[in-house]
């Protein structure tokens, strides 16, 4: 492993790849297939409804919409995969509205979904839905249900497994926001290891799905850095002291990358250190500093074909890469309009494309968002050969 690289996005000094940014779908505000239920329709606050999670299957795109503030009708939704480029499809509640009574302000049963930040599919055509259990986390942080994972079979859209976490791995203000399904270390699907970020009580929860056991690992690198709690995007600033949230996994290097939101650093840890069990007293997790970035970021992903790590410095409204083998850095895309607050960067193993979830989160957060502009986008980037000069093409 390369020790510590300086992951600076400097436009003059690093090689720039040609990436065409295609707009898959875009919305001013999200729209839902709301049922005729006045308590749901009346509670909907589009200006509070912003997605943070993305997953793609062969036929659908799934989006997670956490209940950061009140008025989010459904916290997990889907749209068909092949809608017209740049269109604004209506979001379907997943699997149906009976899982989303929290959209009316209260949860009627903890078997429903409370607030989902991210979702991931496994190799058995199942969707792992990580539910934080926390309502209105930015307003009053109401812990209404224990956090859980629901696994849906994507053929039937039925829940096939429910995972609840032992009390010992949680803290009073735990907020589980992201997950990696490691299907290489122990086995696939119901034998996978799962690595889960706790963003508000910083830590990583490891779940051994073969044995239904879990443990909690903590390290100062998972905490927010107060020097990086102010985030600036296109001149607008907001303060968010979030700990570890960005996660990525390289199966070949057996490495998990992670970053708190409030930091300029990316860290890594070997999966063997995660899976070997709880730390002994006074044992320290072997965490490595991957490098420093020009600004904070959220989404991370690994292109599994060559282990390239993708990240997005928020202030530079760009996507950059670092390859751990060659130590080569690349600026893949720069676009102040399209690349605002990338909550997800996802390498898709089916087509090798990079999918980006872009929102003007700073405007939602500061309540300056306007319904007369495009605020939410799913983008696709086709990274082409590095010898082609950078073109900032946008295809609708
Ligand atoms: C939610 O439930 C609590 C207690 O069960 C109740 O006091 C409150 O009025 C309910 N709120 C709404 C909006 O239904
Ligand atoms: C909602 O989805 C669940 C899971 O697929 C299913 O069991 C249930 O029957 C559905 N309810 C309605 C009203 O369609």
Tab-separated table of C-alpha atoms and ligand atoms in Angstrom:
chain	number	residue	atom	x	y	z
A	1	UNK	CA	0.000	0.000	0.000
A	2	UNK	CA	1.106	3.523	-0.740
A	3	UNK	CA	1.406	5.324	2.545
A	4	UNK	CA	-0.046	8.756	2.216
A	5	UNK	CA	-0.893	10.575	-0.960
A	6	UNK	CA	-1.911	14.180	-1.263
A	7	UNK	CA	-5.298	13.909	-2.900
A	8	UNK	CA	-5.481	17.484	-4.028
A	9	UNK	CA	-7.647	18.488	-6.875
A	10	UNK	CA	-5.487	21.031	-8.601
A	11	UNK	CA	-6.676	21.571	-12.112
A	12	UNK	CA	-3.327	22.473	-13.584
A	13	UNK	CA	-1.083	19.816	-12.144
A	14	UNK	CA	-2.918	16.549	-12.545
A	15	UNK	CA	-4.051	14.545	-15.452
A	16	UNK	CA	-7.651	15.039	-16.438
A	17	UNK	CA	-9.747	12.204	-17.792
A	18	UNK	CA	-12.529	12.620	-20.246
A	19	UNK	CA	-15.808	11.868	-18.621
A	20	UNK	CA	-19.119	12.491	-20.219
A	21	UNK	CA	-21.721	13.357	-17.670
A	22	UNK	CA	-25.135	12.115	-18.677
A	23	UNK	CA	-28.237	13.149	-16.810
A	24	UNK	CA	-30.159	9.962	-16.129
A	25	UNK	CA	-33.004	11.633	-14.225
A	26	UNK	CA	-33.518	15.013	-12.624
A	27	UNK	CA	-36.088	16.746	-10.472
A	28	UNK	CA	-36.814	20.201	-9.097
A	29	UNK	CA	-38.551	18.543	-6.146
A	30	UNK	CA	-39.228	14.823	-5.786
A	31	UNK	CA	-42.717	13.578	-6.609
A	32	UNK	CA	-44.325	10.433	-5.214
A	33	UNK	CA	-47.156	8.123	-6.199
A	34	UNK	CA	-49.040	9.314	-3.112
A	35	UNK	CA	-52.150	7.320	-2.203
A	36	UNK	CA	-55.446	9.063	-1.472
A	37	UNK	CA	-54.621	9.595	2.163
A	38	UNK	CA	-54.912	13.149	3.291
A	39	UNK	CA	-52.665	12.733	6.331
A	40	UNK	CA	-49.823	11.661	4.009
A	41	UNK	CA	-50.517	14.248	1.293
A	42	UNK	CA	-50.962	17.016	3.851
A	43	UNK	CA	-47.715	16.171	5.668
A	44	UNK	CA	-45.532	16.162	2.489
A	45	UNK	CA	-42.861	18.871	2.530
A	46	UNK	CA	-40.966	18.682	-0.801
A	47	UNK	CA	-38.419	21.248	0.405
A	48	UNK	CA	-37.412	18.771	3.171
A	49	UNK	CA	-37.232	15.744	0.880
A	50	UNK	CA	-33.734	15.012	-0.454
A	51	UNK	CA	-32.206	11.659	-1.353
A	52	UNK	CA	-28.852	10.360	-0.064
A	53	UNK	CA	-28.830	6.706	-1.167
A	54	UNK	CA	-28.678	5.073	-4.610
A	55	UNK	CA	-28.693	1.479	-5.817
A	56	UNK	CA	-29.166	0.058	-9.295
A	57	UNK	CA	-30.605	-3.277	-10.281
A	58	UNK	CA	-31.243	-4.578	-13.794
A	59	UNK	CA	-34.684	-3.021	-14.022
A	60	UNK	CA	-34.927	-0.446	-11.234
A	61	UNK	CA	-33.169	2.445	-9.562
A	62	UNK	CA	-33.623	2.591	-5.790
A	63	UNK	CA	-33.350	5.790	-3.819
A	64	UNK	CA	-33.173	6.233	-0.055
A	65	UNK	CA	-34.588	9.454	1.352
A	66	UNK	CA	-33.803	9.847	5.051
A	67	UNK	CA	-36.239	11.670	7.318
A	68	UNK	CA	-33.818	14.492	8.140
A	69	UNK	CA	-36.758	16.789	8.720
A	70	UNK	CA	-40.498	16.197	8.776
A	71	UNK	CA	-42.572	15.760	5.639
A	72	UNK	CA	-40.799	12.914	3.795
A	73	UNK	CA	-43.579	10.662	2.440
A	74	UNK	CA	-41.507	7.510	1.737
A	75	UNK	CA	-37.957	6.839	2.906
A	76	UNK	CA	-37.313	4.138	0.282
A	77	UNK	CA	-38.442	4.467	-3.326
A	78	UNK	CA	-37.832	3.075	-6.778
A	79	UNK	CA	-38.210	4.143	-10.396
A	80	UNK	CA	-37.839	2.058	-13.555
A	81	UNK	CA	-34.278	1.864	-14.886
A	82	UNK	CA	-34.871	2.863	-18.473
A	83	UNK	CA	-36.838	6.091	-18.373
A	84	UNK	CA	-36.173	8.858	-20.902
A	85	UNK	CA	-32.805	10.584	-20.263
A	86	UNK	CA	-33.255	13.696	-18.156
A	87	UNK	CA	-36.880	12.860	-17.280
A	88	UNK	CA	-38.450	13.251	-13.843
A	89	UNK	CA	-40.245	10.000	-13.048
A	90	UNK	CA	-42.658	9.793	-10.128
A	91	UNK	CA	-41.102	7.869	-7.215
A	92	UNK	CA	-42.847	4.667	-6.139
A	93	UNK	CA	-42.841	3.854	-2.431
A	94	UNK	CA	-40.920	0.593	-1.906
A	95	UNK	CA	-42.164	-2.070	-1.489
A	96	UNK	CA	-45.486	-0.231	-1.014
A	97	UNK	CA	-47.072	2.428	1.180
A	98	UNK	CA	-47.768	0.012	4.040
A	99	UNK	CA	-44.080	0.380	5.021
A	100	UNK	CA	-44.197	4.175	5.212
A	101	UNK	CA	-46.679	5.306	7.832
A	102	UNK	CA	-43.818	7.418	9.258
A	103	UNK	CA	-44.652	9.798	6.381
A	104	UNK	CA	-47.707	10.859	8.374
A	105	UNK	CA	-45.511	11.838	11.337
A	106	UNK	CA	-45.663	8.648	13.415
A	107	UNK	CA	-44.552	5.064	12.955
A	108	UNK	CA	-47.281	2.525	13.576
A	109	UNK	CA	-44.942	-0.494	13.781
A	110	UNK	CA	-41.186	-0.975	13.942
A	111	UNK	CA	-41.446	-3.616	11.214
A	112	UNK	CA	-41.975	-0.657	8.865
A	113	UNK	CA	-39.266	1.692	7.604
A	114	UNK	CA	-38.384	4.777	9.659
A	115	UNK	CA	-35.451	6.555	7.997
A	116	UNK	CA	-33.133	5.019	5.432
A	117	UNK	CA	-29.883	6.641	4.279
A	118	UNK	CA	-28.450	3.888	2.076
A	119	UNK	CA	-29.297	0.542	0.477
A	120	UNK	CA	-27.161	-2.123	-1.165
A	121	UNK	CA	-27.919	-5.200	-3.238
A	122	UNK	CA	-26.186	-8.546	-2.803
A	123	UNK	CA	-25.336	-11.260	-5.329
A	124	UNK	CA	-28.580	-13.134	-4.526
A	125	UNK	CA	-30.747	-10.391	-6.044
A	126	UNK	CA	-31.685	-9.030	-2.644
A	127	UNK	CA	-31.754	-5.474	-1.356
A	128	UNK	CA	-30.294	-4.719	2.098
A	129	UNK	CA	-32.117	-1.735	3.562
A	130	UNK	CA	-30.350	-0.100	6.513
A	131	UNK	CA	-32.956	1.698	8.626
A	132	UNK	CA	-31.521	4.129	11.190
A	133	UNK	CA	-34.744	4.145	13.222
A	134	UNK	CA	-34.301	7.899	13.831
A	135	UNK	CA	-37.053	10.339	12.823
A	136	UNK	CA	-36.297	13.975	11.927
A	137	UNK	CA	-32.602	13.618	12.760
A	138	UNK	CA	-31.773	17.258	11.944
A	139	UNK	CA	-34.711	18.619	13.987
A	140	UNK	CA	-35.234	16.633	17.196
A	141	UNK	CA	-33.392	13.302	16.540
A	142	UNK	CA	-36.319	11.126	17.674
A	143	UNK	CA	-35.266	7.534	18.202
A	144	UNK	CA	-38.587	5.832	17.441
A	145	UNK	CA	-37.424	2.275	16.631
A	146	UNK	CA	-34.194	0.304	17.061
A	147	UNK	CA	-32.032	0.406	13.932
A	148	UNK	CA	-32.361	-2.639	11.694
A	149	UNK	CA	-31.636	-4.121	8.290
A	150	UNK	CA	-34.504	-5.459	6.202
A	151	UNK	CA	-33.479	-7.699	3.314
A	152	UNK	CA	-35.934	-7.716	0.416
A	153	UNK	CA	-36.004	-10.378	-2.256
A	154	UNK	CA	-36.120	-8.302	-5.451
A	155	UNK	CA	-38.103	-10.960	-7.327
A	156	UNK	CA	-41.004	-10.885	-4.880
A	157	UNK	CA	-40.350	-7.603	-3.008
A	158	UNK	CA	-40.956	-9.527	0.233
A	159	UNK	CA	-38.873	-9.188	3.382
A	160	UNK	CA	-36.798	-12.373	3.645
A	161	UNK	CA	-34.648	-11.461	6.630
A	162	UNK	CA	-34.702	-8.899	9.425
A	163	UNK	CA	-31.505	-8.069	11.290
A	164	UNK	CA	-31.654	-6.305	14.629
A	165	UNK	CA	-28.480	-5.177	16.323
A	166	UNK	CA	-27.480	-6.214	19.836
A	167	UNK	CA	-27.719	-3.336	22.298
A	168	UNK	CA	-23.945	-3.415	22.974
A	169	UNK	CA	-23.021	-2.247	19.460
A	170	UNK	CA	-25.240	0.852	19.683
A	171	UNK	CA	-24.896	4.128	21.567
A	172	UNK	CA	-27.565	6.615	22.666
A	173	UNK	CA	-27.109	8.795	19.582
A	174	UNK	CA	-26.226	6.084	17.053
A	175	UNK	CA	-27.151	6.968	13.474
A	176	UNK	CA	-26.458	4.096	11.057
A	177	UNK	CA	-26.075	5.597	7.602
A	178	UNK	CA	-24.069	3.438	5.218
A	179	UNK	CA	-23.155	-0.189	4.613
A	180	UNK	CA	-20.837	-2.413	2.627
A	181	UNK	CA	-21.714	-6.016	1.919
A	182	UNK	CA	-18.456	-7.985	1.796
A	183	UNK	CA	-19.226	-11.182	-0.101
A	184	UNK	CA	-15.565	-12.166	-0.542
A	185	UNK	CA	-14.214	-12.827	2.918
A	186	UNK	CA	-16.510	-15.485	4.351
A	187	UNK	CA	-19.256	-16.136	1.821
A	188	UNK	CA	-22.016	-14.497	-0.140
A	189	UNK	CA	-25.548	-13.371	0.763
A	190	UNK	CA	-26.498	-14.881	4.132
A	191	UNK	CA	-22.809	-15.526	4.893
A	192	UNK	CA	-21.574	-12.023	4.089
A	193	UNK	CA	-19.784	-9.675	6.438
A	194	UNK	CA	-21.412	-6.239	6.584
A	195	UNK	CA	-19.610	-3.025	7.588
A	196	UNK	CA	-21.906	-0.275	8.812
A	197	UNK	CA	-21.051	3.356	9.550
A	198	UNK	CA	-22.341	5.005	12.718
A	199	UNK	CA	-22.162	8.687	11.829
A	200	UNK	CA	-23.399	10.463	14.975
A	201	UNK	CA	-21.734	8.192	17.555
A	202	UNK	CA	-18.723	7.601	15.302
A	203	UNK	CA	-17.772	3.983	14.761
A	204	UNK	CA	-18.051	1.018	12.414
A	205	UNK	CA	-20.379	-1.848	13.300
A	206	UNK	CA	-19.353	-5.194	11.815
A	207	UNK	CA	-22.117	-7.735	11.280
A	208	UNK	CA	-21.335	-11.406	10.660
A	209	UNK	CA	-24.462	-12.532	8.870
A	210	UNK	CA	-23.546	-16.238	8.957
A	211	UNK	CA	-23.451	-16.243	12.755
A	212	UNK	CA	-25.828	-13.325	13.395
A	213	UNK	CA	-23.259	-11.615	15.608
A	214	UNK	CA	-22.097	-7.996	15.622
A	215	UNK	CA	-19.416	-5.863	17.229
A	216	UNK	CA	-18.476	-2.235	17.318
A	217	UNK	CA	-15.093	-0.781	16.354
A	218	UNK	CA	-14.053	2.776	17.119
A	219	UNK	CA	-11.079	4.953	16.258
A	220	UNK	CA	-10.427	8.720	16.349
A	221	UNK	CA	-10.207	8.663	12.518
A	222	UNK	CA	-13.970	8.016	12.453
A	223	UNK	CA	-14.719	11.277	14.288
A	224	UNK	CA	-15.436	14.652	12.692
A	225	UNK	CA	-12.673	17.274	12.754
A	226	UNK	CA	-14.003	20.630	14.043
A	227	UNK	CA	-11.680	22.437	11.632
A	228	UNK	CA	-13.667	20.906	8.754
A	229	UNK	CA	-17.250	21.227	10.019
A	230	UNK	CA	-18.089	24.127	7.673
A	231	UNK	CA	-18.866	23.044	4.128
A	232	UNK	CA	-18.949	25.451	1.199
A	233	UNK	CA	-20.562	24.670	-2.141
A	234	UNK	CA	-20.901	27.357	-4.795
A	235	UNK	CA	-20.401	30.050	-2.187
A	236	UNK	CA	-23.061	28.747	0.208
A	237	UNK	CA	-21.848	27.400	3.559
A	238	UNK	CA	-23.420	25.203	6.171
A	239	UNK	CA	-22.155	23.483	9.316
A	240	UNK	CA	-22.491	19.741	9.810
A	241	UNK	CA	-20.304	17.824	12.295
A	242	UNK	CA	-20.843	14.366	10.824
A	243	UNK	CA	-18.481	11.480	11.550
A	244	UNK	CA	-17.762	8.440	9.371
A	245	UNK	CA	-20.229	8.119	6.497
A	246	UNK	CA	-18.416	7.569	3.190
A	247	UNK	CA	-17.482	3.892	2.685
A	248	UNK	CA	-15.959	1.957	-0.196
A	249	UNK	CA	-14.586	-1.549	-0.542
A	250	UNK	CA	-11.923	-3.074	-2.730
A	251	UNK	CA	-12.365	-6.895	-2.775
A	252	UNK	CA	-8.990	-7.521	-4.402
A	253	UNK	CA	-7.022	-5.341	-1.983
A	254	UNK	CA	-9.194	-6.565	0.935
A	255	UNK	CA	-9.453	-2.939	1.966
A	256	UNK	CA	-12.271	-0.753	3.235
A	257	UNK	CA	-11.944	3.005	2.679
A	258	UNK	CA	-13.832	5.429	4.859
A	259	UNK	CA	-14.213	9.141	5.501
A	260	UNK	CA	-16.111	11.232	8.007
A	261	UNK	CA	-17.974	14.101	6.352
A	262	UNK	CA	-16.205	16.716	8.478
A	263	UNK	CA	-12.606	15.973	7.501
A	264	UNK	CA	-10.164	16.514	4.653
A	265	UNK	CA	-8.848	12.952	4.897
A	266	UNK	CA	-9.582	9.491	3.565
A	267	UNK	CA	-8.604	6.475	5.667
A	268	UNK	CA	-8.357	2.754	5.022
A	269	UNK	CA	-8.438	-0.467	7.000
A	270	UNK	CA	-7.869	-4.091	6.002
A	271	UNK	CA	-11.003	-6.246	6.148
A	272	UNK	CA	-9.083	-8.769	8.301
A	273	UNK	CA	-8.913	-6.130	11.050
A	274	UNK	CA	-12.668	-5.611	10.827
A	275	UNK	CA	-13.681	-9.267	10.743
A	276	UNK	CA	-11.429	-10.616	13.468
A	277	UNK	CA	-13.851	-9.523	16.198
A	278	UNK	CA	-14.031	-6.895	18.935
A	279	UNK	CA	-10.821	-5.157	19.954
A	280	UNK	CA	-9.035	-6.370	23.045
A	281	UNK	CA	-8.547	-3.847	25.808
A	282	UNK	CA	-5.932	-1.243	24.778
A	283	UNK	CA	-5.745	-2.707	21.264
A	284	UNK	CA	-5.769	-0.054	18.535
A	285	UNK	CA	-7.371	-0.545	15.123
A	286	UNK	CA	-4.725	-0.577	12.366
A	287	UNK	CA	-5.973	2.367	10.329
A	288	UNK	CA	-3.972	3.998	7.567
A	289	UNK	CA	-4.198	7.521	6.256
A	290	UNK	CA	-4.793	7.279	2.503
A	291	UNK	CA	-4.427	10.977	1.845
A	292	UNK	CA	-5.696	14.506	2.197
A	293	UNK	CA	-8.236	16.074	-0.127
A	294	UNK	CA	-8.803	19.667	-1.117
A	295	UNK	CA	-12.156	19.674	0.711
A	296	UNK	CA	-14.671	17.454	2.472
A	297	UNK	CA	-16.657	14.762	0.711
A	298	UNK	CA	-19.338	12.156	1.151
A	299	UNK	CA	-19.551	9.482	-1.557
A	300	UNK	CA	-16.723	7.015	-2.181
A	301	UNK	CA	-16.497	4.072	-4.536
A	302	UNK	CA	-13.944	1.627	-5.953
A	303	UNK	CA	-13.767	0.595	-9.599
A	304	UNK	CA	-13.191	-3.102	-9.016
A	305	UNK	CA	-11.514	-3.579	-12.392
A	306	UNK	CA	-8.364	-1.676	-11.392
A	307	UNK	CA	-9.023	-0.750	-7.714
A	308	UNK	CA	-9.263	2.974	-8.476
A	309	UNK	CA	-10.832	4.948	-5.631
A	310	UNK	CA	-13.343	7.681	-6.572
A	311	UNK	CA	-14.123	10.627	-4.340
A	312	UNK	CA	-15.663	14.057	-4.685
A	313	UNK	CA	-14.321	17.192	-2.981
A	314	UNK	CA	-17.501	19.151	-2.241
A	315	UNK	CA	-16.108	22.663	-2.617
A	316	UNK	CA	-14.451	21.875	-5.977
A	317	UNK	CA	-17.711	20.356	-7.329
A	318	UNK	CA	-15.698	17.632	-8.986
A	319	UNK	CA	-15.009	13.917	-9.075
A	320	UNK	CA	-11.432	12.757	-8.658
A	321	UNK	CA	-9.673	9.396	-8.487
A	322	UNK	CA	-6.624	7.909	-6.892
A	323	UNK	CA	-5.150	4.583	-7.877
A	324	UNK	CA	-3.409	2.831	-4.968
A	325	UNK	CA	-1.183	0.764	-7.290
A	326	UNK	CA	0.180	3.549	-9.470
A	327	UNK	CA	-0.437	6.453	-7.045
A	328	UNK	CA	-1.904	8.219	-10.081
A	329	UNK	CA	-4.478	10.944	-9.519
A	330	UNK	CA	-7.062	12.027	-12.020
A	331	UNK	CA	-9.700	14.676	-12.205
A	332	UNK	CA	-12.602	12.838	-13.796
A	333	UNK	CA	-15.220	15.548	-13.913
A	334	UNK	CA	-15.709	19.130	-12.880
A	335	UNK	CA	-19.057	20.853	-13.083
A	336	UNK	CA	-20.263	23.484	-10.581
A	337	UNK	CA	-23.864	23.091	-11.700
A	338	UNK	CA	-24.188	19.315	-11.839
A	339	UNK	CA	-21.706	18.069	-9.244
A	340	UNK	CA	-23.075	19.577	-6.045
A	341	UNK	CA	-22.932	17.486	-2.872
A	342	UNK	CA	-22.492	13.981	-4.290
A	343	UNK	CA	-24.085	11.873	-1.544
A	344	UNK	CA	-23.283	8.730	-3.539
A	345	UNK	CA	-20.681	7.730	-6.098
A	346	UNK	CA	-21.378	4.188	-7.278
A	347	UNK	CA	-19.350	2.025	-9.601
A	348	UNK	CA	-21.742	-0.290	-11.390
A	349	UNK	CA	-20.303	-3.723	-12.069
A	350	UNK	CA	-22.771	-4.409	-14.892
A	351	UNK	CA	-21.799	-1.584	-17.234
A	352	UNK	CA	-18.595	-0.267	-15.606
A	353	UNK	CA	-20.128	3.202	-15.418
A	354	UNK	CA	-20.003	5.513	-12.439
A	355	UNK	CA	-23.370	6.687	-11.134
A	356	UNK	CA	-23.596	9.880	-9.128
A	357	UNK	CA	-26.316	11.112	-6.824
A	358	UNK	CA	-26.198	14.892	-6.855
A	359	UNK	CA	-28.296	17.239	-4.740
A	360	UNK	CA	-28.075	20.849	-3.749
A	361	UNK	CA	-27.988	19.655	-0.164
A	362	UNK	CA	-26.595	22.983	1.030
A	363	UNK	CA	-29.826	24.641	-0.149
A	364	UNK	CA	-32.082	22.026	1.439
A	365	UNK	CA	-30.086	22.341	4.657
A	366	UNK	CA	-30.180	26.164	4.716
A	367	UNK	CA	-33.799	26.283	3.514
A	368	UNK	CA	-32.820	28.301	0.463
A	369	UNK	CA	-33.937	25.624	-2.020
A	370	UNK	CA	-36.258	26.733	-4.806
A	371	UNK	CA	-38.791	24.529	-6.585
A	372	UNK	CA	-38.283	26.436	-9.820
A	373	UNK	CA	-34.763	25.012	-10.348
A	374	UNK	CA	-33.376	21.506	-10.779
A	375	UNK	CA	-32.095	20.397	-7.358
A	376	UNK	CA	-31.770	16.616	-7.531
A	377	UNK	CA	-30.070	14.487	-10.159
A	378	UNK	CA	-28.943	10.993	-10.979
A	379	UNK	CA	-25.917	11.244	-13.266
A	380	UNK	CA	-23.875	8.707	-15.157
A	381	UNK	CA	-20.233	9.145	-16.028
A	382	UNK	CA	-18.577	7.105	-18.720
A	383	UNK	CA	-14.895	7.272	-17.999
A	384	UNK	CA	-12.975	6.989	-21.244
A	385	UNK	CA	-9.308	6.545	-22.015
A	386	UNK	CA	-7.011	8.883	-20.150
A	387	UNK	CA	-5.330	10.200	-23.278
A	388	UNK	CA	-8.469	11.986	-24.422
A	389	UNK	CA	-8.552	15.589	-23.267
A	390	UNK	CA	-11.155	16.686	-20.757
A	391	UNK	CA	-14.480	17.607	-22.294
A	392	UNK	CA	-17.199	18.837	-20.081
A	393	UNK	CA	-19.997	17.444	-22.171
A	394	UNK	CA	-23.483	17.140	-20.840
A	395	UNK	CA	-25.987	14.921	-22.590
A	396	UNK	CA	-29.677	15.251	-21.971
B	1	LIG	C1	-47.429	10.256	17.580
B	1	LIG	O1	-47.498	9.328	18.645
B	1	LIG	C2	-47.410	9.935	19.915
B	1	LIG	C3	-47.388	8.840	20.973
B	1	LIG	O2	-47.770	7.614	20.451
B	1	LIG	C4	-48.568	10.905	20.093
B	1	LIG	O3	-48.493	11.540	21.360
B	1	LIG	C5	-48.539	11.951	18.994
B	1	LIG	O4	-49.670	12.785	19.067
B	1	LIG	C6	-48.528	11.290	17.633
B	1	LIG	N1	-48.304	12.296	16.600
B	1	LIG	C7	-48.942	12.303	15.421
B	1	LIG	C8	-48.558	13.373	14.474
B	1	LIG	O5	-49.797	11.478	15.137
B	2	LIG	C1	-46.846	-4.498	0.816
B	2	LIG	O1	-45.663	-5.226	0.584
B	2	LIG	C2	-45.494	-6.345	1.407
B	2	LIG	C3	-44.120	-6.921	1.079
B	2	LIG	O2	-43.994	-7.153	-0.276
B	2	LIG	C4	-46.636	-7.327	1.161
B	2	LIG	O3	-46.489	-8.445	1.998
B	2	LIG	C5	-47.951	-6.635	1.432
B	2	LIG	O4	-49.017	-7.505	1.118
B	2	LIG	C6	-48.068	-5.380	0.613
B	2	LIG	N1	-49.256	-4.639	1.015
B	2	LIG	C7	-50.077	-4.097	0.148
B	2	LIG	C8	-51.239	-3.346	0.716
B	2	LIG	O5	-49.922	-4.195	-1.057
